[in-house]
Amino acid sequence: MAAVVLLAVSGMLRLVADLLEAMRLAFCGNDNASAYNITAGVLRNVCFVDALNLVPHVFLLFITFPILFIGWGSQSSKVQIHHNTWLHFPGHNLRWILTFTLLFVHVCEIAEGIVSDTQMKSRHLHLFLPAIMGFVAATVSIVYYHNIETSNFPKLLLALFLYWIMAFVTKTIKLVRYCQDGVPFSQLRFCITGIMVILYGLLMAVEINVIRVRRYVFFMNPQKVKPPEDLQDLGVRFLQPFVNLLSKATYWWMNTLIISAHKKPVDLKAIGKLPIAMRALTNYVCLKEAYEEQKKKVADQPNRSPSIWLAMYSAFGRPILLSSTFRYLADLLGFAGPLCISGIVQGFQNTTHNTNTTEKIIMGVILLYNLLGVSALVGAAVIVLLAPIQYFIATKLAEAQKSTLDYSTERLKKTNEILKGIKLLKLYAWEHIFCKSVEETRMKELTSLKTFALHTSLSIFMNAAIPIAAVLATFVTYAYTNDKPLQPAQAFASLSLFHILVTPLFLLSTVVRFAVKAIISVQKLNEFLLSDEIGDDSWRGGDNSVAYESCKKHTGLHTKAINRRQPLRYQLENYEQSSRRQTRPVETDDIAIKVTNGYFSWGSGLATLSNINIRIPTGQMTMIVGQVGCGKSSLLLAILGEMQTLEGKVHWSNVNETEPSFEASRSKNRYSVAYAAQKPWLLNATVEENIIFGSPFNKQRYKAVTDACSLQPDIDLLPFGDQTEIGERGINLSGGQRQRICVARALYQNTNIVFLDDPFSALDIHLSDHLMQEGILKFLQEDKRTLVLVTHKLQYLPHADWIIAMKDGMVLREGTLKDIQNNDVELYEHWKTLMNRQDQELEKDMEADQTTLERKTLRRAMYPRESKAQLEDEDEEEEEEEDEDDNMSTVLRLRTKMPWKTCWRYLTSGGFFLLFLMIFSKLLKHSVIVAIDYWLATWTSMDNVNEFRNADDVQSAEKTYHVAVFSILSGAGIVLCLITSLTVEWMGLTAAKNLHHNLLNKIILGPIRFFDMTPLGLILNRFSADTNIIDQHIPPTLESLTRSTLLCLSAIGMISYATPWFLVALVPLGIAFYFIQKYFRVASKDLQELDDSTQLPLLCHFSETAEGLTTIRAFRHESRFKQRMLELTDTNNIAYLFLSAANRWLEVRTDYLGACIVLTAAITSITEGPNSGFVGLGLLYALTITNYLNWVVRNLADLEVQMGAVKKVHSFLNMESENYDGYLDASQVPKDWPQEGEIKIENLCVRYENNLKPVLKHVKAYIKPGQKVGICGRTGSGKSSLSLAFFRMVDIFDGRIVIDGIDISKLPLHTLRSRLSIILQDPILFSGSIRFNLDPECKCTDDRLWEALEIAQLKNMVKSLPGGLDAMVTEGGENFSVGQRQLFCLARAFVRKSSILIMDEATASIDMATENILQKVVMTAFADRTVVTIAHRVHTILTADLVIVMKRGNILEYDTPENLLSQEDGIFASFVRADM
């Protein structure tokens, strides 16, 4: 049989030989007649053995091509999965590594064959043709394997198995033949053949292993394989763990996302879910198990604490070690470049050089030493000595950043105050004073930013200047210490090594800083993990702190077994279910909770609550009363297990159910407590979600609860009803509204026990009564729920079934009201006295409808914005329908286009001089750096020529000349490095300063309508996040981008100069680079935005969870919040992972582009064979370009995202400002104007904007000097618009207002507003002193201020404060009541000596007592002034001299109140009747 095969091969060989002969080619060459002679034995013929090596390759190609083209395998997989990622067969990665190694060896074999062939007289195809066929076959084998693997059809792998056997046998024959012929081991041909025998043998072993494991052939029962669960879930899009090795290495699987981003924005749906192994829960359990293991190890050693480092190593050590190993190998391979430069350049000088590499920094120094001797150590010393300076700079940078953050916070606080009180500031013409205050803080911030910019500049300068300084020191030392001239190979290899050395040394300071931070953070984390936890009250309803213990035993947490179809919440609940069932034995049927001999502390060891012996009756209302700070809230928290129990016990009775089922506990959670804390706590969620709080939605119950808490009117005001988002990131509600939602949450929960901690504190009397009657007495009592109510409202004591009176952390009395009346008469009488006092206060407060104010505030906040948003949405929808196709193409074009216009705006905002200086210094710096390298090439080339001269004097003179020029250029380069880094940062700082200044002034001078229509948060974002990006992020990005771009351009220029043929290859490389950056930028921008947008909810959820821990634990909702935290972590992680993968995608492609540039430069320099110095120069630049190509694109993408901030700021800068100039100059207006206070309104027409309908239509009125005028009308009648018209806050497009003979439209706006006074409905105070709030302009004497306070009846109160007039007012005046704030506003109006005072519904939000004070002041202190009152309650203007009744922008009635009241059918009369 073997003889037949051999004869067949021999015959085929002769046939091929004849054919090639006809083509003037010969397989065995035509210069040797005995080449085809097999008389000595077939295997003794070298050519025959080479032909035999062709057989396996031809066999594989014939077998696999039909299968690949027909595509049998594609139909076999019936499971819906990611076909191209399903890994089935064992040894997958090993196969890929071996195949790639095989391909590399084949390339070496081809090269060796071609080189050998060139030594022959004629073509010998057998020397390289089998190697070429082998390369093709190896490529086909891996393609074939990939297709068979992804289609799960292992039987077709039999072809590969046969191929590996045949290839192994034929290569072994060839190796044996070489051994017989005595070919030495040192010969390349022998080494290649030996390696290939090993590779084919290993691949054959891999194939045998696949057969052994999968049993697809030679076995009766083939193994059935289920795909990984992640790949069955089409929602999993992060495929890095599942794709083949080539796709892993090149991130080929990311192509789909990168390309699709070009067509439509990447959203959370596009990036899908995380694979199970990468999810937070999986890793949490993994780390927890490792940490618990560490705790067990040190349990017997009290002095030792468990190590988080070892726990992390145990949990994640393997991937960290693997990645570190690859990083280490990559760093070592980085030294190949300089060695290749040395080798290639020396090739031109016919010299050889050899070195070994070990470790990066040490290796770099050793290599330099080998190249340059002792002089290399001088350069290394320069780098090492300058490294501590970099560390010092990095530390100072961190300090400057912290200082900047403090000033930035202060500036934002002031800006926020301005925006909240912008209406008052404009009406009083104080905007410039407050603007100046912000500018002062901004100047402090800029001073700190200057320090930050300086240190950033120094850091950049050090990074750029160190290599120049090191090279200068090294080469100058070498020139004067060595007799031999500097060779190009030495020079450019050393230069390249210095570039490699600088990066790790530059990063060293940062790494050390981060390492120190990491160590400190881990220490703090360890302390936190070892700290005490709250007591075990698992008998109340299952201790959730033990919940995860069951995770260890639960199979669901192993990577491959978590049920993906079930939400995480149910998984967690299932783990915790076993512990939920632990219940306390029944104490007594009528007692829900009993505390015996309780001593409780807040962790200090001192008892906050002492000798507590109380009982809470089941199904009844227990009230806890006592003075402020006596421990009422602490008692509730102690019962809930939030305090440390020093002594005693809290007994919870089991309620009817001893062993509840899972479903029962889901439907009615008998073991949680519905708790409403004293300080309202809301989620960043909708109103509905805040109320139902994870319970099933019951429409009837929900309505009953919202009605009981009087929430429906508030819900109706919200733009999306109860689906409106509230909380920190949602709509800001008042304290009362927040309190009522928290109480509604407690009422809605289907629990037996309800704890309400002072729920009436933020509510007015009407709401308190309604809540007591409907919510507590009706809703809770009818449901027979146990209620514990902490309150200061003693008038509700008669409703209590049980009362606990507290004093100084102890229980004073316990029992019913009757018991206390009989047993403690003194306490009962004290309560009666307090109740009478409260009743008197309530009578005053009855008129102060706080709820109405809250709702009006909410309505004002909601509706203008909402209507505008709705109008805009409608307009946008119409436009979209019209131009949908055009719009899509425009959006795509805009997404791919760099915002060059915005970049230009940013650059010019820094000033044209600095811009010119930056561009000029950058170009000059890079020109000098290129000149340094060019001079080095010239110097070394000249030295190479001079080596053969004997004239020592000439050589010495030339050396001095070269060193001098080199030193001058290097010095200039170092100086220019400093200038450029300073210029960029300075320009960035100037741009930041100008943009913020322009933005602040534009906003301050903006029309009031802008503030009504634009959400406060949106404006604040411009001053916070966007300003921060402009301040700190754009300058370093811009510097890095310009540096990387210029380095790339200078590199391309130098390579092209050294080897002009490189320009030919540059065209396709340039096209490839253009498309890579184009696609990457779009995807990167989307992914960065996703990363940012998913980070905020995670941080907010964490902070709100930490803030509401007491409530969450009381409700027993720990698992739900843990689940939400894990979900948000996963969402953020998937965005971050994709962003990281996109960066790697870019890095791989730019690295390949760089490699192509290096290869092209090397080939063109070798083939052209120019001056050796310039070869080194070209190769040096080719090596540096690889790193910078990546940074060009990365910085370009970052700059594009950051320019979004500039664009947003510019959108506000284009806004129209109020017209502050008038026809009259301020000097032309009399100083005492308006002296009389006469007002003529002539045919006045007013609108808010040009495109809106008029709100006042042809209004005519005359107000005499000193007259008291009341204006009334329903909501929207135009009352407030008329008051704003006096201050020109609205657009007067027809008619005029004449005050004391001067048309106000001719006055400068500042002059007009500074001469009038107004008291607004919402009392606004600013943080600062009382003096500052009354007189920010500092124009008045102290006597004048005290007089104003006396008139407002605040003098005694202010005198009692520490500091008097200099006493501090907190933000918004929160340390004063609403009534006091309104009186301060009255005093402020009195301080300004204006003959005209406008009161815009000033009594709407104050109680009767304060209103009486106000009315009295108006009649006395303002007797000689003209007072125009916009009336909220009509009875306040009954004493006015003149009443104007308005409707829909027109005056309907205009007369004295007496005359108007006499008209019984009149509107004013009907208003008065309705108000009585």
Short mmCIF file of C-alpha atoms in Angstrom, two decimals, residues 284-625:
data_model
loop_
_atom_site.label_atom_id
_atom_site.label_comp_id
_atom_site.label_asym_id
_atom_site.label_seq_id
_atom_site.Cartn_x
_atom_site.Cartn_y
_atom_site.Cartn_z
CA TYR A 284 -20.19 40.45 46.09
CA VAL A 285 -20.72 36.83 47.14
CA CYS A 286 -17.26 35.89 45.89
CA LEU A 287 -15.57 38.65 47.93
CA LYS A 288 -17.80 38.06 50.96
CA GLU A 289 -16.86 34.36 51.06
CA ALA A 290 -13.17 35.24 50.77
CA TYR A 291 -13.47 37.84 53.55
CA GLU A 292 -15.40 35.45 55.81
CA GLU A 293 -12.61 32.92 55.23
CA GLN A 294 -10.08 35.53 56.35
CA LYS A 295 -12.16 36.25 59.46
CA LYS A 296 -12.14 32.54 60.37
CA LYS A 297 -8.37 32.39 60.01
CA VAL A 298 -7.81 35.25 62.49
CA ALA A 299 -10.68 34.32 64.83
CA ASP A 300 -8.25 32.76 67.34
CA GLN A 301 -5.86 35.74 67.14
CA PRO A 302 -7.52 38.76 68.77
CA ASN A 303 -4.63 41.10 67.87
CA ARG A 304 -4.96 40.41 64.15
CA SER A 305 -7.69 41.70 61.86
CA PRO A 306 -8.81 40.02 58.62
CA SER A 307 -7.00 41.34 55.53
CA ILE A 308 -9.07 42.81 52.72
CA TRP A 309 -6.01 42.59 50.44
CA LEU A 310 -5.82 38.81 50.91
CA ALA A 311 -9.59 38.52 50.50
CA MET A 312 -9.43 40.44 47.20
CA TYR A 313 -6.47 38.34 46.08
CA SER A 314 -8.32 35.15 46.98
CA ALA A 315 -11.47 36.29 45.13
CA PHE A 316 -9.95 37.95 42.07
CA GLY A 317 -6.24 37.10 42.20
CA ARG A 318 -6.12 34.90 39.10
CA PRO A 319 -7.33 37.47 36.52
CA ILE A 320 -5.22 40.19 38.18
CA LEU A 321 -2.09 38.02 38.00
CA LEU A 322 -2.82 37.07 34.39
CA SER A 323 -3.32 40.67 33.28
CA SER A 324 -0.20 41.75 35.24
CA THR A 325 1.84 39.06 33.46
CA PHE A 326 0.68 40.25 30.04
CA ARG A 327 1.35 43.87 31.04
CA TYR A 328 4.86 42.86 32.11
CA LEU A 329 5.49 41.06 28.82
CA ALA A 330 4.16 44.04 26.85
CA ASP A 331 6.53 46.36 28.72
CA LEU A 332 9.48 44.09 28.00
CA LEU A 333 8.55 43.91 24.31
CA GLY A 334 8.59 47.72 24.31
CA PHE A 335 12.39 47.49 24.40
CA ALA A 336 12.42 45.59 21.11
CA GLY A 337 11.96 48.87 19.21
CA PRO A 338 15.18 50.58 20.38
CA LEU A 339 17.13 47.36 19.87
CA CYS A 340 15.77 47.08 16.31
CA ILE A 341 16.82 50.69 15.62
CA SER A 342 20.28 49.81 16.87
CA GLY A 343 20.38 46.67 14.72
CA ILE A 344 19.12 48.28 11.52
CA VAL A 345 21.36 51.34 11.79
CA GLN A 346 24.35 49.17 12.64
CA GLY A 347 23.49 47.08 9.58
CA PHE A 348 24.53 50.09 7.54
CA GLN A 349 27.81 50.29 9.43
CA ASN A 350 28.48 46.49 9.27
CA THR A 351 28.66 46.21 13.06
CA THR A 352 26.76 43.94 15.40
CA HIS A 353 25.38 44.41 18.85
CA ASN A 354 23.47 42.10 21.26
CA THR A 355 21.72 42.68 24.61
CA ASN A 356 19.27 40.93 26.88
CA THR A 357 16.22 42.53 28.56
CA THR A 358 14.82 41.85 32.03
CA GLU A 359 12.77 44.60 33.65
CA LYS A 360 11.47 47.95 32.44
CA ILE A 361 13.19 50.77 34.32
CA ILE A 362 16.20 48.73 35.45
CA MET A 363 16.37 47.16 32.00
CA GLY A 364 16.25 50.58 30.36
CA VAL A 365 19.20 51.81 32.43
CA ILE A 366 21.15 48.59 31.78
CA LEU A 367 20.55 48.87 28.03
CA LEU A 368 21.61 52.49 28.08
CA TYR A 369 24.72 51.55 30.00
CA ASN A 370 25.51 48.85 27.43
CA LEU A 371 25.07 51.35 24.63
CA LEU A 372 26.79 54.41 26.08
CA GLY A 373 28.71 53.30 29.15
CA VAL A 374 29.03 55.56 32.22
CA SER A 375 27.56 58.58 30.44
CA ALA A 376 24.17 56.77 30.34
CA LEU A 377 24.13 56.79 34.14
CA VAL A 378 24.36 60.61 34.07
CA GLY A 379 21.17 60.80 32.00
CA ALA A 380 19.45 58.20 34.20
CA ALA A 381 20.50 60.21 37.29
CA VAL A 382 18.85 63.33 35.81
CA ILE A 383 15.58 61.42 35.40
CA VAL A 384 15.73 59.83 38.86
CA LEU A 385 16.68 63.08 40.62
CA LEU A 386 13.82 64.96 38.98
CA ALA A 387 11.23 62.27 39.86
CA PRO A 388 10.74 63.53 43.50
CA ILE A 389 9.98 66.99 42.11
CA GLN A 390 7.20 65.43 40.07
CA TYR A 391 5.84 63.75 43.20
CA PHE A 392 5.91 67.12 45.01
CA ILE A 393 4.06 68.75 42.07
CA ALA A 394 1.45 65.95 42.09
CA THR A 395 0.86 66.49 45.83
CA LYS A 396 0.48 70.25 45.34
CA LEU A 397 -1.94 69.60 42.48
CA ALA A 398 -4.18 67.57 44.81
CA GLU A 399 -4.09 70.35 47.44
CA ALA A 400 -4.92 73.03 44.85
CA GLN A 401 -7.82 70.93 43.56
CA LYS A 402 -9.25 70.59 47.08
CA SER A 403 -8.93 74.34 47.69
CA THR A 404 -10.60 75.05 44.33
CA LEU A 405 -13.47 72.73 45.24
CA ASP A 406 -14.10 74.63 48.50
CA TYR A 407 -14.30 77.99 46.70
CA SER A 408 -16.40 76.45 43.94
CA THR A 409 -18.92 75.19 46.53
CA GLU A 410 -19.10 78.65 48.10
CA ARG A 411 -19.58 80.28 44.67
CA LEU A 412 -22.34 77.83 43.78
CA LYS A 413 -24.10 78.51 47.09
CA LYS A 414 -24.08 82.25 46.35
CA THR A 415 -25.17 81.72 42.73
CA ASN A 416 -28.01 79.50 43.92
CA GLU A 417 -29.17 82.24 46.30
CA ILE A 418 -29.08 84.80 43.51
CA LEU A 419 -31.13 82.59 41.21
CA LYS A 420 -33.69 81.82 43.93
CA GLY A 421 -34.09 85.51 44.79
CA ILE A 422 -33.54 86.94 41.32
CA LYS A 423 -36.95 88.62 41.22
CA LEU A 424 -36.30 90.56 44.42
CA LEU A 425 -32.77 91.48 43.32
CA LYS A 426 -34.06 92.89 40.05
CA LEU A 427 -36.94 94.76 41.70
CA TYR A 428 -34.55 96.36 44.22
CA ALA A 429 -31.78 96.86 41.59
CA TRP A 430 -29.38 94.87 43.76
CA GLU A 431 -28.27 92.38 41.11
CA HIS A 432 -24.89 94.08 40.66
CA ILE A 433 -24.15 93.97 44.41
CA PHE A 434 -24.82 90.24 44.59
CA CYS A 435 -23.08 89.66 41.26
CA LYS A 436 -20.03 91.41 42.73
CA SER A 437 -20.17 89.05 45.74
CA VAL A 438 -20.10 86.02 43.41
CA GLU A 439 -17.28 87.60 41.40
CA GLU A 440 -15.24 88.07 44.59
CA THR A 441 -15.61 84.37 45.43
CA ARG A 442 -14.86 83.55 41.81
CA MET A 443 -11.63 85.56 42.06
CA LYS A 444 -10.59 83.47 45.08
CA GLU A 445 -11.48 80.36 43.10
CA LEU A 446 -9.45 81.64 40.14
CA THR A 447 -6.47 82.30 42.40
CA SER A 448 -6.69 78.68 43.50
CA LEU A 449 -7.16 77.65 39.86
CA LYS A 450 -4.03 79.62 38.95
CA THR A 451 -2.08 77.53 41.46
CA PHE A 452 -3.68 74.42 39.98
CA ALA A 453 -2.84 75.58 36.43
CA LEU A 454 0.73 76.43 37.42
CA HIS A 455 1.35 72.99 38.90
CA THR A 456 -0.35 71.33 35.92
CA SER A 457 1.95 73.34 33.62
CA LEU A 458 4.99 72.31 35.65
CA SER A 459 3.90 68.67 35.51
CA ILE A 460 3.50 68.86 31.70
CA PHE A 461 6.79 70.76 31.43
CA MET A 462 8.65 68.15 33.50
CA ASN A 463 7.27 65.35 31.35
CA ALA A 464 8.41 67.08 28.15
CA ALA A 465 11.70 68.54 29.42
CA ILE A 466 13.15 65.58 31.36
CA PRO A 467 13.93 63.49 28.23
CA ILE A 468 15.61 66.51 26.60
CA ALA A 469 17.66 67.24 29.74
CA ALA A 470 18.60 63.57 30.16
CA VAL A 471 19.64 63.22 26.49
CA LEU A 472 21.64 66.46 26.68
CA ALA A 473 23.48 65.35 29.84
CA THR A 474 24.14 61.89 28.42
CA PHE A 475 25.44 62.85 24.97
CA VAL A 476 27.54 65.79 26.17
CA THR A 477 29.11 63.54 28.84
CA TYR A 478 29.70 60.82 26.21
CA ALA A 479 31.28 63.29 23.78
CA TYR A 480 33.85 64.45 26.34
CA THR A 481 34.53 61.17 28.18
CA ASN A 482 34.82 58.78 25.23
CA ASP A 483 37.51 58.77 22.60
CA LYS A 484 35.25 56.99 20.12
CA PRO A 485 32.77 59.22 18.33
CA LEU A 486 29.03 58.81 18.97
CA GLN A 487 27.51 56.33 16.50
CA PRO A 488 24.01 56.76 14.96
CA ALA A 489 23.01 53.30 16.24
CA GLN A 490 23.98 54.26 19.80
CA ALA A 491 22.44 57.72 19.60
CA PHE A 492 18.98 56.80 18.33
CA ALA A 493 18.63 53.55 20.28
CA SER A 494 19.51 55.55 23.44
CA LEU A 495 17.10 58.32 22.49
CA SER A 496 14.30 55.77 22.08
CA LEU A 497 15.18 54.19 25.43
CA PHE A 498 15.00 57.57 27.15
CA HIS A 499 11.51 58.08 25.71
CA ILE A 500 10.49 54.67 27.12
CA LEU A 501 12.01 55.43 30.53
CA VAL A 502 10.29 58.79 30.98
CA THR A 503 6.71 57.45 30.93
CA PRO A 504 7.02 55.03 33.90
CA LEU A 505 9.02 57.57 35.88
CA PHE A 506 6.49 60.29 35.11
CA LEU A 507 3.66 58.01 36.26
CA LEU A 508 5.62 56.90 39.31
CA SER A 509 4.57 59.96 41.35
CA THR A 510 0.90 59.41 40.48
CA VAL A 511 1.16 55.70 41.18
CA VAL A 512 2.74 56.33 44.60
CA ARG A 513 0.01 58.86 45.44
CA PHE A 514 -2.76 56.48 44.41
CA ALA A 515 -1.09 53.59 46.24
CA VAL A 516 -1.04 55.63 49.47
CA LYS A 517 -4.69 56.57 48.94
CA ALA A 518 -5.60 52.94 48.28
CA ILE A 519 -3.86 51.75 51.47
CA ILE A 520 -5.63 54.41 53.55
CA SER A 521 -9.00 53.62 51.90
CA VAL A 522 -8.62 49.90 52.55
CA GLN A 523 -7.73 50.60 56.20
CA LYS A 524 -10.87 52.72 56.59
CA LEU A 525 -12.93 50.06 54.82
CA ASN A 526 -11.55 47.37 57.11
CA GLU A 527 -12.42 49.47 60.16
CA PHE A 528 -15.94 49.90 58.81
CA LEU A 529 -16.38 46.19 58.11
CA LEU A 530 -15.17 45.30 61.61
CA SER A 531 -17.32 47.91 63.38
CA ASP A 532 -20.30 46.86 65.50
CA GLU A 533 -23.68 46.44 63.86
CA ILE A 534 -27.09 47.16 65.37
CA GLY A 535 -28.51 44.50 67.67
CA ASP A 536 -30.03 41.30 66.41
CA ASP A 537 -33.80 41.73 66.33
CA SER A 538 -34.41 38.86 63.96
CA TRP A 539 -37.35 37.78 66.10
CA ARG A 540 -39.16 40.90 64.90
CA GLY A 541 -39.17 39.74 61.34
CA GLY A 542 -36.01 38.07 60.15
CA ASP A 543 -32.62 39.68 60.50
CA ASN A 544 -31.59 40.74 57.05
CA SER A 545 -27.99 41.19 58.10
CA VAL A 546 -27.83 37.37 58.16
CA ALA A 547 -29.57 37.13 54.80
CA TYR A 548 -26.52 36.57 52.69
CA GLU A 549 -25.20 33.76 54.90
CA SER A 550 -27.44 31.41 52.95
CA CYS A 551 -25.81 32.62 49.72
CA LYS A 552 -22.87 30.33 50.37
CA LYS A 553 -25.02 27.25 50.30
CA HIS A 554 -27.36 28.43 47.59
CA THR A 555 -26.55 27.04 44.15
CA GLY A 556 -28.17 30.03 42.52
CA LEU A 557 -25.16 32.15 43.24
CA HIS A 558 -22.66 30.10 41.32
CA THR A 559 -21.67 31.86 38.14
CA LYS A 560 -23.44 29.53 35.75
CA ALA A 561 -26.62 28.86 37.71
CA ILE A 562 -28.28 32.16 38.61
CA ASN A 563 -31.77 32.22 37.18
CA ARG A 564 -31.65 35.10 34.74
CA ARG A 565 -35.39 35.05 34.16
CA GLN A 566 -36.10 35.97 37.79
CA PRO A 567 -35.38 39.51 38.91
CA LEU A 568 -32.59 39.90 41.41
CA ARG A 569 -35.05 41.03 44.04
CA TYR A 570 -36.77 37.65 44.21
CA GLN A 571 -33.44 35.84 44.34
CA LEU A 572 -32.44 37.93 47.35
CA GLU A 573 -35.81 37.46 48.99
CA ASN A 574 -35.60 33.71 48.52
CA TYR A 575 -32.19 33.63 50.20
CA GLU A 576 -33.56 35.60 53.10
CA GLN A 577 -36.85 33.79 53.42
CA SER A 578 -35.65 31.15 55.84
CA SER A 579 -34.62 33.81 58.34
CA ARG A 580 -37.87 35.75 57.96
CA ARG A 581 -39.81 33.00 59.70
CA GLN A 582 -38.10 33.32 63.06
CA THR A 583 -40.72 34.77 65.41
CA ARG A 584 -40.90 35.59 69.08
CA PRO A 585 -43.22 33.58 71.32
CA VAL A 586 -46.48 35.32 72.19
CA GLU A 587 -46.23 37.56 75.27
CA THR A 588 -49.85 38.56 75.76
CA ASP A 589 -52.65 39.02 73.27
CA ASP A 590 -53.38 42.65 74.15
CA ILE A 591 -49.78 43.95 74.17
CA ALA A 592 -48.01 44.48 70.83
CA ILE A 593 -44.66 45.69 72.24
CA LYS A 594 -43.26 45.59 75.74
CA VAL A 595 -40.00 47.14 76.96
CA THR A 596 -38.70 45.93 80.31
CA ASN A 597 -35.90 47.60 82.27
CA GLY A 598 -34.54 49.20 79.10
CA TYR A 599 -31.31 51.20 79.01
CA PHE A 600 -30.38 52.40 75.53
CA SER A 601 -27.39 54.30 74.16
CA TRP A 602 -26.30 55.91 70.86
CA GLY A 603 -22.99 54.04 71.02
CA SER A 604 -21.18 56.30 73.49
CA GLY A 605 -21.77 53.85 76.35
CA LEU A 606 -23.82 56.49 78.23
CA ALA A 607 -27.51 55.72 78.49
CA THR A 608 -29.66 58.15 76.47
CA LEU A 609 -32.80 56.39 77.68
CA SER A 610 -32.88 54.98 81.21
CA ASN A 611 -35.18 52.63 83.12
CA ILE A 612 -37.70 52.26 80.32
CA ASN A 613 -40.66 50.05 81.29
CA ILE A 614 -43.52 50.55 78.89
CA ARG A 615 -46.13 48.59 76.97
CA ILE A 616 -47.84 49.40 73.66
CA PRO A 617 -51.42 48.04 73.57
CA THR A 618 -52.43 46.08 70.46
CA GLY A 619 -54.83 47.78 68.05
CA GLN A 620 -54.88 51.07 69.98
CA MET A 621 -53.37 54.55 69.69
CA THR A 622 -50.45 55.27 72.02
CA MET A 623 -49.24 58.87 72.26
CA ILE A 624 -45.74 59.76 73.44
CA VAL A 625 -45.46 63.35 74.68
#
